[in-house]
Coordinates of C-alpha atoms in Angstrom, one line a residue:
M1 CA 116.9 65.2 147.5
R2 CA 116.2 65.3 143.7
M3 CA 117.4 68.5 142.0
S4 CA 115.8 70.0 138.9
P5 CA 117.9 70.5 135.7
G6 CA 117.9 74.3 136.5
R7 CA 119.5 73.8 139.9
W8 CA 122.0 71.4 138.4
A9 CA 122.9 74.0 135.8
A10 CA 123.3 76.7 138.5
L11 CA 125.5 74.4 140.6
A12 CA 127.7 73.4 137.6
A13 CA 128.1 77.0 136.4
L14 CA 129.0 78.0 140.0
V15 CA 131.7 75.3 140.2
A16 CA 133.1 76.4 136.9
V17 CA 133.4 80.0 137.9
V18 CA 134.7 79.4 141.5
L19 CA 137.4 77.0 140.5
H20 CA 138.7 79.1 137.6
L21 CA 138.2 82.6 138.9
P22 CA 141.6 82.7 140.6
T23 CA 143.2 82.4 137.2
I24 CA 142.2 85.9 136.0
T25 CA 145.4 87.6 137.3
V26 CA 147.8 85.4 135.4
P27 CA 149.8 87.5 133.0
P28 CA 149.9 86.5 129.3
R29 CA 152.7 84.5 127.7
G30 CA 153.4 82.5 124.5
D31 CA 150.4 82.1 122.2
E32 CA 148.4 84.6 124.3
L33 CA 150.8 87.4 123.5
N34 CA 150.8 86.3 119.9
S35 CA 147.0 86.6 119.8
L36 CA 147.0 90.0 121.4
Y37 CA 149.7 91.3 119.0
W38 CA 148.0 90.1 115.9
A39 CA 144.6 91.3 117.1
A40 CA 146.1 94.8 117.4
L41 CA 147.7 94.5 114.0
S42 CA 144.4 93.2 112.5
I43 CA 142.5 96.2 113.9
K44 CA 145.1 98.6 112.3
H45 CA 145.2 96.6 109.1
P46 CA 142.1 94.4 108.7
V47 CA 143.6 92.3 105.9
H48 CA 145.5 90.4 108.7
V49 CA 142.2 89.1 110.1
F50 CA 142.4 86.3 107.5
D51 CA 146.0 85.3 108.5
P52 CA 146.3 82.1 110.6
W53 CA 147.4 84.0 113.7
M54 CA 145.2 81.9 116.0
G55 CA 146.2 78.6 114.3
G56 CA 143.9 76.6 112.1
V57 CA 142.4 77.5 108.8
L58 CA 140.5 80.7 109.8
R59 CA 138.9 80.7 113.3
L60 CA 137.2 84.0 112.6
P61 CA 134.8 84.2 115.6
P62 CA 137.6 83.9 118.2
K63 CA 139.7 86.4 116.3
L64 CA 136.8 88.9 116.4
A65 CA 136.3 88.2 120.1
I66 CA 139.9 89.0 120.9
M67 CA 139.9 92.1 118.7
A68 CA 136.6 93.3 120.3
G69 CA 138.2 92.8 123.7
L70 CA 141.2 94.9 122.7
E71 CA 138.9 97.7 121.6
L72 CA 136.8 97.5 124.8
W73 CA 139.4 97.0 127.6
G74 CA 142.8 97.1 125.9
V75 CA 145.6 94.8 127.0
R76 CA 144.2 94.2 130.5
I77 CA 144.4 90.5 130.8
W78 CA 141.7 89.7 133.4
P79 CA 138.7 90.4 131.1
Y80 CA 140.0 87.9 128.6
H81 CA 140.3 85.3 131.3
L82 CA 136.8 86.2 132.5
L83 CA 135.5 85.7 129.0
N84 CA 136.9 82.2 128.9
I85 CA 135.4 81.4 132.3
V86 CA 132.0 82.6 131.2
I87 CA 132.1 80.5 128.0
H88 CA 133.1 77.4 130.0
A89 CA 130.4 78.0 132.5
F90 CA 127.8 78.4 129.7
S91 CA 128.9 75.1 128.2
T92 CA 128.4 73.4 131.5
I93 CA 124.8 74.6 131.6
L94 CA 124.3 73.1 128.1
V95 CA 125.8 69.9 129.2
V96 CA 123.1 69.7 131.9
R97 CA 120.4 70.3 129.4
L98 CA 121.6 67.9 126.8
G99 CA 122.9 65.2 129.2
T100 CA 119.5 65.2 130.9
R101 CA 117.7 64.8 127.6
W102 CA 120.0 62.1 126.2
S103 CA 120.0 60.1 129.4
G104 CA 116.5 60.7 130.6
S105 CA 118.0 61.6 134.0
A106 CA 118.6 65.1 135.5
R107 CA 121.2 63.5 137.8
V108 CA 123.2 62.0 135.0
G109 CA 123.2 65.4 133.1
G110 CA 123.9 67.3 136.3
W111 CA 126.8 65.2 137.6
A112 CA 128.3 65.1 134.1
A113 CA 128.2 68.9 134.0
V114 CA 129.7 69.2 137.5
L115 CA 132.5 66.9 136.5
F116 CA 133.1 68.9 133.4
A117 CA 133.0 72.2 135.3
A118 CA 135.5 70.8 137.9
G119 CA 137.9 69.8 135.1
L120 CA 137.5 66.1 134.4
G121 CA 139.2 65.8 131.0
V122 CA 139.6 69.6 131.0
Y123 CA 142.4 70.2 133.6
A124 CA 142.4 74.0 133.5
K125 CA 144.6 74.7 130.5
A126 CA 141.8 75.2 127.9
V127 CA 140.1 77.7 130.2
V128 CA 143.1 79.5 131.6
V129 CA 145.0 80.2 128.4
I130 CA 143.1 83.0 126.6
S131 CA 144.2 81.9 123.1
N132 CA 142.3 78.7 123.7
V133 CA 139.1 80.7 123.3
T134 CA 139.0 79.0 119.9
M135 CA 138.2 75.6 121.5
L136 CA 135.8 77.0 124.1
M137 CA 133.8 78.9 121.5
G138 CA 133.8 75.9 119.2
L139 CA 132.4 73.6 121.8
A140 CA 129.8 76.2 123.0
F141 CA 128.5 76.7 119.5
L142 CA 128.4 72.9 119.0
L143 CA 126.3 72.4 122.2
I144 CA 124.0 75.2 121.1
A145 CA 123.5 73.5 117.7
L146 CA 122.8 70.1 119.4
D147 CA 120.3 71.7 121.7
L148 CA 118.5 73.4 118.7
L149 CA 118.7 70.1 116.8
W150 CA 116.9 68.3 119.6
S151 CA 114.1 70.9 119.3
G152 CA 113.8 70.3 115.6
R153 CA 115.2 73.7 114.6
W154 CA 117.5 72.4 111.9
K155 CA 118.3 75.6 110.0
V156 CA 119.3 77.6 113.1
A157 CA 121.2 74.5 114.4
L158 CA 123.1 74.4 111.1
L159 CA 124.1 78.1 111.5
F160 CA 125.6 77.5 115.0
F161 CA 127.3 74.3 113.8
A162 CA 129.0 76.4 111.1
L163 CA 130.0 78.9 113.7
G164 CA 131.5 76.0 115.7
I165 CA 133.6 74.9 112.7
A166 CA 134.6 78.5 112.1
S167 CA 135.9 78.7 115.7
H168 CA 137.8 75.4 115.7
E169 CA 138.2 72.8 113.0
V170 CA 137.7 69.9 115.5
I171 CA 133.9 70.5 115.3
V172 CA 133.9 69.3 111.7
V173 CA 133.4 65.6 112.8
A174 CA 130.3 66.4 114.9
P175 CA 127.8 65.3 112.2
L176 CA 129.0 61.7 112.6
L177 CA 127.4 61.8 116.0
I178 CA 123.9 62.9 115.0
F179 CA 122.5 59.5 114.4
L180 CA 124.0 58.1 117.7
I181 CA 122.2 60.6 119.9
P182 CA 120.1 58.6 122.3
P183 CA 116.4 59.4 121.8
S184 CA 114.2 60.3 124.7
R185 CA 112.5 57.4 126.5
G186 CA 109.1 58.6 125.4
G187 CA 110.3 58.9 121.8
E188 CA 109.1 62.5 121.8
N189 CA 111.7 65.0 120.7
G190 CA 112.3 67.3 117.8
V191 CA 115.0 65.3 116.2
P192 CA 113.7 64.4 112.8
W193 CA 114.4 60.7 112.8
G194 CA 112.3 58.0 111.5
S195 CA 111.1 55.2 113.8
Q196 CA 113.5 52.7 112.2
V197 CA 116.5 54.9 113.0
R198 CA 115.3 55.4 116.6
R199 CA 115.0 51.6 117.1
F200 CA 118.5 51.2 115.7
V201 CA 119.9 53.7 118.2
R202 CA 118.5 51.7 121.0
S203 CA 119.4 48.3 119.4
K204 CA 122.1 45.9 120.5
T205 CA 123.5 46.0 116.9
L206 CA 124.7 49.6 117.3
R207 CA 126.2 49.0 120.7
R208 CA 128.0 46.0 119.4
A209 CA 129.3 47.9 116.4
V210 CA 130.7 50.7 118.5
S211 CA 132.1 48.1 120.9
G212 CA 133.7 46.2 118.0
L213 CA 135.3 49.4 116.7
L214 CA 136.8 50.2 120.1
L215 CA 138.3 46.7 120.3
L216 CA 139.6 47.0 116.7
L217 CA 141.9 49.8 117.8
V218 CA 144.0 47.4 119.8
P219 CA 145.3 45.1 117.1
L220 CA 145.5 47.9 114.5
L221 CA 147.8 50.1 116.7
F222 CA 150.5 47.5 116.0
C223 CA 150.2 47.9 112.2
P224 CA 153.0 49.7 110.4
G225 CA 152.5 53.1 108.8
G226 CA 149.8 55.8 109.3
L227 CA 147.0 53.4 110.4
G228 CA 149.1 52.1 113.3
R229 CA 150.1 55.6 114.3
F230 CA 146.5 56.8 114.2
C231 CA 145.2 53.9 116.3
S232 CA 148.1 54.3 118.7
Y233 CA 147.3 58.1 119.1
E234 CA 143.6 57.3 119.8
V235 CA 144.5 54.7 122.5
Q236 CA 147.1 57.0 124.1
M237 CA 144.7 59.9 124.1
I238 CA 142.1 57.8 125.9
S239 CA 144.7 57.2 128.6
F240 CA 145.9 60.8 128.5
T241 CA 142.4 62.0 129.2
L242 CA 142.4 60.4 132.6
F243 CA 146.2 60.8 133.3
P244 CA 147.3 64.0 131.5
F245 CA 151.0 63.8 132.2
T246 CA 153.8 64.8 129.8
D247 CA 157.6 64.7 130.3
R248 CA 157.6 68.5 130.7
G249 CA 154.6 68.4 133.0
T250 CA 156.2 65.7 135.2
A251 CA 159.1 68.0 135.9
I252 CA 156.7 70.8 137.0
V253 CA 154.7 68.4 139.1
G254 CA 157.9 67.2 140.8
D255 CA 158.8 70.7 141.7
H256 CA 155.6 71.2 143.6
A257 CA 154.6 67.8 144.9
G258 CA 157.9 65.9 145.4
D259 CA 159.7 63.0 143.8
L260 CA 157.0 60.4 144.6
V261 CA 154.3 62.1 142.6
A262 CA 156.8 62.8 139.8
Q263 CA 157.8 59.1 139.7
F264 CA 154.1 58.2 139.5
A265 CA 153.6 60.5 136.6
S266 CA 156.7 59.1 134.9
L267 CA 155.4 55.6 135.4
V268 CA 152.1 56.6 133.8
I269 CA 153.9 58.0 130.8
A270 CA 156.0 54.8 130.4
W271 CA 152.8 52.7 130.5
R272 CA 150.5 55.1 128.7
L273 CA 149.8 52.8 125.8
W274 CA 149.0 49.8 127.9
I275 CA 146.8 51.8 130.3
G276 CA 145.0 53.1 127.2
I277 CA 144.5 49.5 126.0
A278 CA 143.1 48.4 129.3
I279 CA 140.6 51.4 129.3
V280 CA 139.6 50.7 125.7
V281 CA 138.8 47.0 126.6
L282 CA 136.8 48.1 129.7
V283 CA 134.8 50.7 127.8
A284 CA 134.1 48.3 124.9
Y285 CA 132.7 45.8 127.4
L286 CA 130.5 48.5 129.1
V287 CA 129.3 49.6 125.7
W288 CA 128.5 46.0 124.7
R289 CA 126.5 45.4 127.9
G290 CA 125.2 49.0 128.4
R291 CA 122.8 51.6 127.1
A292 CA 122.6 53.9 124.1
L293 CA 124.2 56.7 126.0
Y294 CA 127.4 54.6 126.5
S295 CA 127.8 54.2 122.8
F296 CA 127.2 57.9 122.2
A297 CA 129.6 59.0 124.9
A298 CA 132.4 56.6 123.7
A299 CA 131.9 57.7 120.1
W300 CA 132.1 61.4 121.2
V301 CA 135.4 60.8 122.9
L302 CA 137.0 59.0 120.0
L303 CA 135.7 61.1 117.2
F304 CA 136.9 64.4 118.6
F305 CA 140.5 63.0 118.9
I306 CA 140.6 62.5 115.1
P307 CA 141.0 66.2 114.0
F308 CA 143.7 66.7 116.6
W309 CA 145.7 63.8 115.3
V310 CA 145.5 65.4 111.8
I311 CA 146.6 68.7 113.2
V312 CA 149.5 67.2 115.1
R313 CA 150.6 65.2 112.1
C314 CA 150.4 68.3 109.8
W315 CA 152.6 70.2 112.3
G316 CA 155.1 67.3 112.2
G317 CA 154.7 66.6 115.9
T318 CA 153.7 63.6 118.1
W319 CA 153.1 65.4 121.4
L320 CA 150.0 65.3 123.6
D321 CA 148.5 68.4 125.1
V322 CA 145.9 68.9 127.8
R323 CA 144.0 71.4 125.7
Y324 CA 143.4 68.7 123.1
V325 CA 141.0 66.8 125.4
Y326 CA 138.7 69.7 126.1
V327 CA 136.0 68.9 123.6
S328 CA 136.2 65.1 124.2
A329 CA 135.8 65.7 127.9
V330 CA 132.1 66.1 127.4
G331 CA 131.9 62.4 126.4
V332 CA 134.2 61.4 129.2
C333 CA 132.0 63.2 131.8
L334 CA 128.8 61.8 130.4
L335 CA 130.2 58.2 130.5
A336 CA 131.6 58.7 134.0
S337 CA 128.4 60.2 135.4
S338 CA 126.1 57.5 133.9
L339 CA 128.3 54.6 135.1
V340 CA 128.8 56.0 138.6
L341 CA 125.1 56.8 139.0
R342 CA 124.2 53.3 137.8
L343 CA 126.4 52.0 140.6
A344 CA 124.7 54.4 143.0
G345 CA 121.5 52.3 142.6
R346 CA 123.3 49.5 144.4
R347 CA 125.9 51.2 146.6
R348 CA 125.4 54.9 147.1
A349 CA 128.4 55.3 149.4
V350 CA 130.7 53.9 146.8
A351 CA 129.2 56.1 144.1
S352 CA 129.6 59.2 146.3
A353 CA 133.2 58.3 147.0
L354 CA 133.9 57.9 143.2
F355 CA 132.4 61.2 142.3
S356 CA 134.4 62.9 145.1
L357 CA 137.6 61.2 143.9
L358 CA 137.0 62.2 140.3
I359 CA 136.4 65.9 141.3
L360 CA 139.4 65.9 143.6
W361 CA 141.6 64.3 140.9
S362 CA 140.5 66.9 138.4
V363 CA 141.1 69.8 140.7
I364 CA 144.5 68.6 141.8
V365 CA 145.8 68.0 138.3
G366 CA 144.4 71.3 137.1
G367 CA 146.0 73.0 140.1
F368 CA 149.4 71.5 139.4
W369 CA 149.2 72.7 135.8
F370 CA 148.0 76.1 136.8
R371 CA 150.9 76.6 139.3
G372 CA 153.3 75.5 136.6
H373 CA 151.8 78.0 134.2
V374 CA 152.2 80.8 136.7
R375 CA 155.8 79.9 137.4
L376 CA 156.6 79.9 133.7
S377 CA 155.0 83.3 133.3
E378 CA 157.2 84.7 136.1
R379 CA 160.5 83.8 134.6
P380 CA 162.7 86.8 133.7
E381 CA 162.9 85.8 130.0
E382 CA 159.1 85.6 129.9
V383 CA 158.7 89.0 131.6
A384 CA 161.1 90.5 129.0
I385 CA 159.2 89.0 126.1
R386 CA 155.9 90.2 127.5
N387 CA 157.1 93.7 128.1
E388 CA 158.5 93.9 124.6
C389 CA 155.2 92.6 123.0
L390 CA 153.0 94.9 125.1
T391 CA 155.3 97.9 124.1
Q392 CA 154.8 97.0 120.4
I393 CA 151.1 96.9 120.9
A394 CA 151.1 100.3 122.6
D395 CA 153.2 101.7 119.8
M396 CA 150.3 100.8 117.4
D397 CA 147.8 102.8 119.4
P398 CA 148.2 104.7 122.7
R399 CA 144.8 103.3 123.8
W400 CA 146.4 99.9 124.2
E401 CA 149.1 101.0 126.6
L402 CA 149.0 99.0 129.8
P403 CA 147.7 101.3 132.6

């Protein structure tokens, strides 16, 4: 039975809410406590709004959201979690709308949104941790801007794009994607492109250019210096998007699932670079032989890794983090949905099995991360830090005392 985009949107939003709703009772820790404390301080002394207390350059919209929450419901944690879930669910609805337009298929857009809602390339952390509202708001504003852009409303789209950048700096690379957006099959949409650009988007030249850039990452990652480190990061992040294991996370997984799973995670970490190379080569081949949507989705994934590489290098680190793949996950889900549904035209049973496997994998990995997050928040030292922070917030204003 064929479903309309509206039904797909309702299904995707429902999946996003149902899977993440159990997280609303998790107590705050780490960056979450830092955000609550500085939100309280910024309400008392507004000059602190412009301090980098949520990371990044400014990130004003998320700061104002946390401050507004503190005024409305105080330090109760569940409304902040609910806010994140609502933003994530809203983004899944926009993925349905945009995916349907870009692919010309409601099923491609719908399944991409369901995969995104279930956690493919998301894996819970960006939604569960309330301080990651920066990334959630950034993506939501970007998707709104792209939706308006499709309708030809450039000025309003520019406003939401600016709000996206103000929420998280990763959105700054989005304009590079504009001329890769697949036009509708009928050629009728509000994007103010000329016919020559439209033909170029559909052309083999563009697909081969994107495919060539993907393949170029492989030899360049062995270069010395910053270029090699950058290409290595891009390739490893591609692998990390599908297998989001870290040394610390492997220990947590082992505690919950046993040594066999922990050994598998350790093996993935050891071979992450080579797994990434294999995925890059495969995607490059699919882009070369495929459609305009493949080029767009692959470019989406790669481009949104670039700002995170800059951020990590500025912080002097080399680590990978699950929250870094949240925005790129939209491209991953679009590519996965399009490829699996193309397979469905030949072997529906295999396609259904692949979709089920992707959803199950996403939920399992997200579940392991969530259980580890809960365990960390229950440690005595975390409880002591949390109580001290909440006491300091209550000292600023009795309204913010935990009931």
